[in-house]
Coordinates of C-alpha atoms and ligand atoms in Angstrom, one line a residue:
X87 CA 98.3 73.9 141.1
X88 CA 95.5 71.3 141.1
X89 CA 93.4 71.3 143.9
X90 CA 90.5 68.2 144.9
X91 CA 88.1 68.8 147.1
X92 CA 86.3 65.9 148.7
X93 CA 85.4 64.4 145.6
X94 CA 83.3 61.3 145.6
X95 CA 82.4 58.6 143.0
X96 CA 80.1 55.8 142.9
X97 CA 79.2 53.8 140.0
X98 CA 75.6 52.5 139.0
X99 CA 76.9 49.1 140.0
X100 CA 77.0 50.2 143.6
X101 CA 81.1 50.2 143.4
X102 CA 82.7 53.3 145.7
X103 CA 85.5 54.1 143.7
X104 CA 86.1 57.4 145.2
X105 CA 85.6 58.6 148.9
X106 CA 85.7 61.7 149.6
X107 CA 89.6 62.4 148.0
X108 CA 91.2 65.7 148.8
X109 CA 94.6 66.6 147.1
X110 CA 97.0 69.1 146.8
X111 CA 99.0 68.9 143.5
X112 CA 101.8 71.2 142.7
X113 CA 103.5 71.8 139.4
X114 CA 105.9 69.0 138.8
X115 CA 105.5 65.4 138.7
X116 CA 103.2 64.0 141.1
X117 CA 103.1 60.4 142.2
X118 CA 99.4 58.7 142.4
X119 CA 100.3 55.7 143.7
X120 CA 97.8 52.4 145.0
X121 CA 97.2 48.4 144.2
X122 CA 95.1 47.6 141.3
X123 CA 91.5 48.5 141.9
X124 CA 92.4 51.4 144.2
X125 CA 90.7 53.7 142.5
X126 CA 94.1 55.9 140.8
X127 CA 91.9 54.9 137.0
X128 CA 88.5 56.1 138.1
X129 CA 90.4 59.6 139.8
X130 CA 92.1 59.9 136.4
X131 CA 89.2 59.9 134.5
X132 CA 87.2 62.5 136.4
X133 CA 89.8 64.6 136.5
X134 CA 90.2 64.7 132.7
X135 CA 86.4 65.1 132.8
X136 CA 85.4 62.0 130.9
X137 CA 83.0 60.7 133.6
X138 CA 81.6 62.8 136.3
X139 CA 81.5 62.9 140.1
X140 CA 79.2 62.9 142.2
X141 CA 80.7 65.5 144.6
X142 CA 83.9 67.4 145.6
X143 CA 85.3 70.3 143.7
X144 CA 88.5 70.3 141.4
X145 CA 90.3 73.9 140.5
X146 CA 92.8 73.9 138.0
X147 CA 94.3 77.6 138.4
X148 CA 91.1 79.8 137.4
X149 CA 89.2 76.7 136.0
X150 CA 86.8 74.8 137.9
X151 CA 87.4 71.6 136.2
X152 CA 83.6 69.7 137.2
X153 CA 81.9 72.6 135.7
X154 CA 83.7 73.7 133.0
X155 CA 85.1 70.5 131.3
X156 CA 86.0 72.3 127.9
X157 CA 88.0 75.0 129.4
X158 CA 89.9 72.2 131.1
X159 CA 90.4 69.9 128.2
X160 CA 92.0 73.4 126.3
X161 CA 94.7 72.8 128.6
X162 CA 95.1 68.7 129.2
X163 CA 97.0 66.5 128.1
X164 CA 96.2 62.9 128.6
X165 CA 97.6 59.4 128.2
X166 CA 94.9 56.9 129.1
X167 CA 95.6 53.2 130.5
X168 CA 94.3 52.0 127.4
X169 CA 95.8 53.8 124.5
X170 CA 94.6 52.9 121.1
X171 CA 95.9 53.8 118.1
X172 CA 95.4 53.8 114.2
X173 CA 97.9 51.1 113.5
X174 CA 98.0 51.8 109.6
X175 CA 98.7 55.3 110.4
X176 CA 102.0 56.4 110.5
X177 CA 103.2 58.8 113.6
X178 CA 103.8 61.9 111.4
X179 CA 99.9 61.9 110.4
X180 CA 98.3 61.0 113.5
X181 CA 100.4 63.5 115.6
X182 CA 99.7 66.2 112.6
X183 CA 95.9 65.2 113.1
X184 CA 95.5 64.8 117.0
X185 CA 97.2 68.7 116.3
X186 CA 94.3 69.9 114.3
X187 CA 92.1 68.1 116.6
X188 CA 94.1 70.5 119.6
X189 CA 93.2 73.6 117.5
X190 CA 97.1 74.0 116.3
X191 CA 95.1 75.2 112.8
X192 CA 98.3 76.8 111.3
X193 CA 99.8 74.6 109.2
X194 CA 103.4 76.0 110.2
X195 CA 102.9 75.9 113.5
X196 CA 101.4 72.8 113.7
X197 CA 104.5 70.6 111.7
X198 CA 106.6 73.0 114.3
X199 CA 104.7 71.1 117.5
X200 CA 104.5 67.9 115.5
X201 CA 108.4 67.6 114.7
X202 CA 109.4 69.2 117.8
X203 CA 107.5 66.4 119.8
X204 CA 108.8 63.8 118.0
X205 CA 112.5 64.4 118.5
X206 CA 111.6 65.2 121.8
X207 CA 110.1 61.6 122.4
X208 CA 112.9 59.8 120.0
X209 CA 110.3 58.8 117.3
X210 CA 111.6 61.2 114.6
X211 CA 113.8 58.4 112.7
X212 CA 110.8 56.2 112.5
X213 CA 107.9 58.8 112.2
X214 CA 106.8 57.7 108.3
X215 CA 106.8 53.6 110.4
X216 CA 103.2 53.0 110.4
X217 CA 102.0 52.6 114.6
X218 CA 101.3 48.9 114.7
X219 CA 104.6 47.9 114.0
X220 CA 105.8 49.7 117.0
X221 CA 107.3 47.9 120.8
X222 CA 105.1 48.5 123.9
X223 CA 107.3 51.6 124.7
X224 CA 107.3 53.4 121.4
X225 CA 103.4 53.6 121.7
X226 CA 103.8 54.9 125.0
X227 CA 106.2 57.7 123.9
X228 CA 103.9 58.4 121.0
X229 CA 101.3 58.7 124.1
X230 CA 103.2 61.1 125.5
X231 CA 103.3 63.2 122.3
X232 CA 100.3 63.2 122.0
X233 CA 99.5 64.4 125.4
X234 CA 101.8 67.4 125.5
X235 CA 100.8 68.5 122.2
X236 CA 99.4 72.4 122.6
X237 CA 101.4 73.5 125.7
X238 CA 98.7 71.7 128.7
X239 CA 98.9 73.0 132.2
X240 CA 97.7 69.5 133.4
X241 CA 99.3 66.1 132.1
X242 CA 97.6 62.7 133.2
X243 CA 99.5 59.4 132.1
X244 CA 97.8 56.3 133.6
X245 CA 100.0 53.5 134.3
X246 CA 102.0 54.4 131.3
X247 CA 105.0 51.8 132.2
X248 CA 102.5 49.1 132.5
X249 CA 103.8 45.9 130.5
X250 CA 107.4 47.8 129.7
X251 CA 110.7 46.2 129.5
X252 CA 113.4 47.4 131.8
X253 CA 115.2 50.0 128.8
X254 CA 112.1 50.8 127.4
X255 CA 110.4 51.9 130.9
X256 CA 113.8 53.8 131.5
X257 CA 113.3 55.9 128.1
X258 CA 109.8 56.5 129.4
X259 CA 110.7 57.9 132.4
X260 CA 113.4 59.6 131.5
X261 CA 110.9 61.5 129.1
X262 CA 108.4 62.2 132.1
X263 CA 111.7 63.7 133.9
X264 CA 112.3 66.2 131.1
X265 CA 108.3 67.6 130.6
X266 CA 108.4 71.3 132.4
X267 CA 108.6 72.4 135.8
X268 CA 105.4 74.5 135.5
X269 CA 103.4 71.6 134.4
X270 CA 101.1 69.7 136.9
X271 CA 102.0 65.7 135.9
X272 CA 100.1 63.1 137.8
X273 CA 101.8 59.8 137.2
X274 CA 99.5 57.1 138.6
X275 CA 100.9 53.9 139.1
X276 CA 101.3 50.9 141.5
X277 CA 105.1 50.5 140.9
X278 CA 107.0 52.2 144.1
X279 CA 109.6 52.4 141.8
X280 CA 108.2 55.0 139.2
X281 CA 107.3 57.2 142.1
X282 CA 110.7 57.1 143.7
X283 CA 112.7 58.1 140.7
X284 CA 110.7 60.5 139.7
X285 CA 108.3 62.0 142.1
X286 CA 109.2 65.3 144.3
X287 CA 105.6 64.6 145.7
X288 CA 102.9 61.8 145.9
X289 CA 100.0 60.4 147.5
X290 CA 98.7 56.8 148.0
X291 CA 95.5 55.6 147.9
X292 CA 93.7 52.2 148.4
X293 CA 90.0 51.6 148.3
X294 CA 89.2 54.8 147.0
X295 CA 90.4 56.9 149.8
X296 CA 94.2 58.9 150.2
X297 CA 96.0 57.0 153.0
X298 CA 98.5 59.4 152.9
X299 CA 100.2 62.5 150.9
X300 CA 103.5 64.4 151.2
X301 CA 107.1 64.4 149.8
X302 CA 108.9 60.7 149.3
X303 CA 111.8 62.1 151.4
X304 CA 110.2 63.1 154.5
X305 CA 108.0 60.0 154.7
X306 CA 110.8 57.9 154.5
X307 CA 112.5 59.6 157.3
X308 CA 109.9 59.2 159.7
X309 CA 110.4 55.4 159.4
X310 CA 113.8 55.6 159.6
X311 CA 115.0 53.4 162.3
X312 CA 111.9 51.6 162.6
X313 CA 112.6 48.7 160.2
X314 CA 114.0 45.6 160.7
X315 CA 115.0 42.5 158.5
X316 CA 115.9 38.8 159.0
X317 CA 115.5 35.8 157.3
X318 CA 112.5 33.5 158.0
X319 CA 111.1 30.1 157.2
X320 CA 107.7 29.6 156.1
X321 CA 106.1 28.9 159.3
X322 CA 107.7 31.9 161.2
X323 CA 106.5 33.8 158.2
X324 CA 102.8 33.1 158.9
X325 CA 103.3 33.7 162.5
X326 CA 104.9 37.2 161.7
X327 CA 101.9 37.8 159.5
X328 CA 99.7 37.1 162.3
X329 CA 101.5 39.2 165.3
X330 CA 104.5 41.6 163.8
X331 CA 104.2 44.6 161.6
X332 CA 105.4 42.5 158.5
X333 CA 105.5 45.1 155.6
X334 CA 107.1 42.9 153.0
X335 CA 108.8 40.0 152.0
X336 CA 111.3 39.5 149.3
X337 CA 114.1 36.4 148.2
X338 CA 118.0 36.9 149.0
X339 CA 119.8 34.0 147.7
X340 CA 116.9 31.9 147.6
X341 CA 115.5 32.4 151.3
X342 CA 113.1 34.2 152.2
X343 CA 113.7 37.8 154.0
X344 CA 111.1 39.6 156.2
X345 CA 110.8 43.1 156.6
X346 CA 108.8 44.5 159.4
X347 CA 108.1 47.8 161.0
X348 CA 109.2 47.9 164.8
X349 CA 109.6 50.3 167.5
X350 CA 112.6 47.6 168.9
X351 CA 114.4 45.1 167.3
X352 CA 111.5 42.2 167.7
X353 CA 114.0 39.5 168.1
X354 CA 117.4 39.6 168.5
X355 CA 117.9 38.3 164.9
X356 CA 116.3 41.3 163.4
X357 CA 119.2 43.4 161.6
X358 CA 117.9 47.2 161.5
X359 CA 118.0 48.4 157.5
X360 CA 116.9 51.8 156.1
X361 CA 113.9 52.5 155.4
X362 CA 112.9 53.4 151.8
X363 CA 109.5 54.4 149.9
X364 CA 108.4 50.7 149.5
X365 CA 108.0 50.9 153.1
X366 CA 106.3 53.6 153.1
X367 CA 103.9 52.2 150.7
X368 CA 103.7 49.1 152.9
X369 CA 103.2 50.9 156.2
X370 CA 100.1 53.3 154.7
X371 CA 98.4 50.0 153.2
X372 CA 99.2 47.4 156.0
X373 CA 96.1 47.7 158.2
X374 CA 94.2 49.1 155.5
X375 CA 93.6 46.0 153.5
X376 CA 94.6 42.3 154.8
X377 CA 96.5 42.1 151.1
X378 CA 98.9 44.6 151.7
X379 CA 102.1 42.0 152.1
X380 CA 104.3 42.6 148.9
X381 CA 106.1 39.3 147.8
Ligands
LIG410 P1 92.9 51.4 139.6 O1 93.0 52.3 138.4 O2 93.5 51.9 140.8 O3 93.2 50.0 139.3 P2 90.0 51.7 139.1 O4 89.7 53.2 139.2 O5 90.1 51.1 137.7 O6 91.3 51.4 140.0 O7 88.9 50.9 139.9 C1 88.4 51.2 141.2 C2 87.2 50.3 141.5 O8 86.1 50.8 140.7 C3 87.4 48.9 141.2 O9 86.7 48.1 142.2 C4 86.8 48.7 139.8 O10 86.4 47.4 139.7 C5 85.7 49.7 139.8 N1 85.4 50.2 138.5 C6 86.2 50.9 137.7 N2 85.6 51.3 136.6 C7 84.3 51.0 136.7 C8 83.1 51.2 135.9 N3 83.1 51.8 134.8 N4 82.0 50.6 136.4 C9 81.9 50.0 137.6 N5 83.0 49.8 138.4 C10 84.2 50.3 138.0

């Protein structure tokens, strides 16, 4: 279990990138989910200890992360947003290397973790393929690799589906799905969609503060009932924007479908629909920020 305590970040250019964030994170995969700039990048990086707060607590089991950053980075695992690579090395090496650099120092052991990984992520039949000949989501399997090599307790992958085609993101995530139960995995992420398939909890957070935390089911069920659909033109659109709960917005057939959070139908046109994480997502940011509308 990870725990955050009030931890706070401001950088030297005056930017609040963390307020005061309190977590809970259970083994399992956990869902860190917010718009760009919400701060998911910034929470990331303190938690893997390559930048410090400025206060709050973080416990990793025994380890008090903030103090004792080597202890943690024994046991992390870490695929950063921007990944780089040695692209005239080959798989093989740099996952034999990145193993030495873990501490794996037994030769045996180490081509044990190194091949093991590799099937594991589907790079084995082109492990001797030198790195910058491979597609957007071979790199990000090799990420992964590289991030579970030497057993970690904590796994952080930072918008790893970012830039992914549809069968390549599904091979990612598929992967996530299959790293152990006993393993604390923070996805972050602004795709609802990653978080849905995968997540059995989450938080969201916008402008460096958690708007909310839980499990996707239950948050979903407490809007149930409460959202309504109907098509609009543009000029009922704006005047929704200016007086209903509009969550989102999204094309069917060409027009153009409102979706808005209601106690009551607010018209009789309204159709009531189930309510699913996107709305959730909606919901915790509408209010929050004026850009919260998803098109
Ligand atoms: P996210 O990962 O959710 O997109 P970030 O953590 O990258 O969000 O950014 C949160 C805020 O902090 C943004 O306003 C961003 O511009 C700012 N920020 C991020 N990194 C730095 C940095 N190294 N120095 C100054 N500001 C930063």
């Amino acid at each position: 279990m990870l725990t955050i305590n009030n931890l706070s970040k401001t950088y030297p250019n005056g930017v609040r990138a963390l307020r005061d964030i309190s977590l809970d994170i259970p083994c399992g995969l956990f869902g860190l989910l917010g718009p760009n700039g919400a701060g998911k990048s910034s929470l990331m990086r303190t938690l893997a200890t390559l930048q410090r707060a400025d206060a709050g607590s973080v416990r990793l089991g025994d380890i008090d992360v903030l103090n004792q950053p080597k202890a943690l980075r024994q046991v992390l695992g870490y695929l950063p947003q921007e990944f780089g690579l040695y692209p005239r090395s080959d798989a093989l090496t740099l996952l034999d290397h990145f193993a030495s650099l873990k501490g794996i120092t037994s030769p045996a052991e180490r081509a044990h973790a190194v091949e093991s990984l590799l099937r594991l992520t589907n790079l084995w039949e082109v492990r001797k393929q030198k790195l910058g000949t491979y597609s957007g989501g071979m790199k990000q399997r090799f990420g992964i690799a590289q991030a579970m090599l030497g057993e970690p307790q904590l796994i952080i992958v930072d918008e790893p589906t970012n830039g992914l085609d549809p069968e390549e993101r599904r091979r990612f995530l598929n992967l996530l799905a299959k790293i152990g139960q006993d393993t604390v995995v923070i996805l972050s992420t602004h795709l609802v969609a990653d978080v849905r398939e995968l997540c059995g909890a989450m938080a969201i957070i916008d402008q460096g503060q958690v708007l909310l935390q839980g499990a996707p089911a239950p948050l979903i069920a407490e809007l149930e009932g409460r959202i309504w659909e109907k098509p609009v033109e543009d000029a009922e659109l704006a005047q929704l924007q200016k007086t209903a709960g509009l969550l989102s917005t999204h094309l069917s057939a060409g027009k153009t479908v409102a979706r808005v959070q209601s106690e009551g139908a607010p018209d009789g046109q309204f159709r009531s629909v189930r309510a699913n994480l996107e709305d959730v997502y909606f919901a915790a940011l509408r209010g929050h920020t004026s850009s919260a509308v998803a098109h």
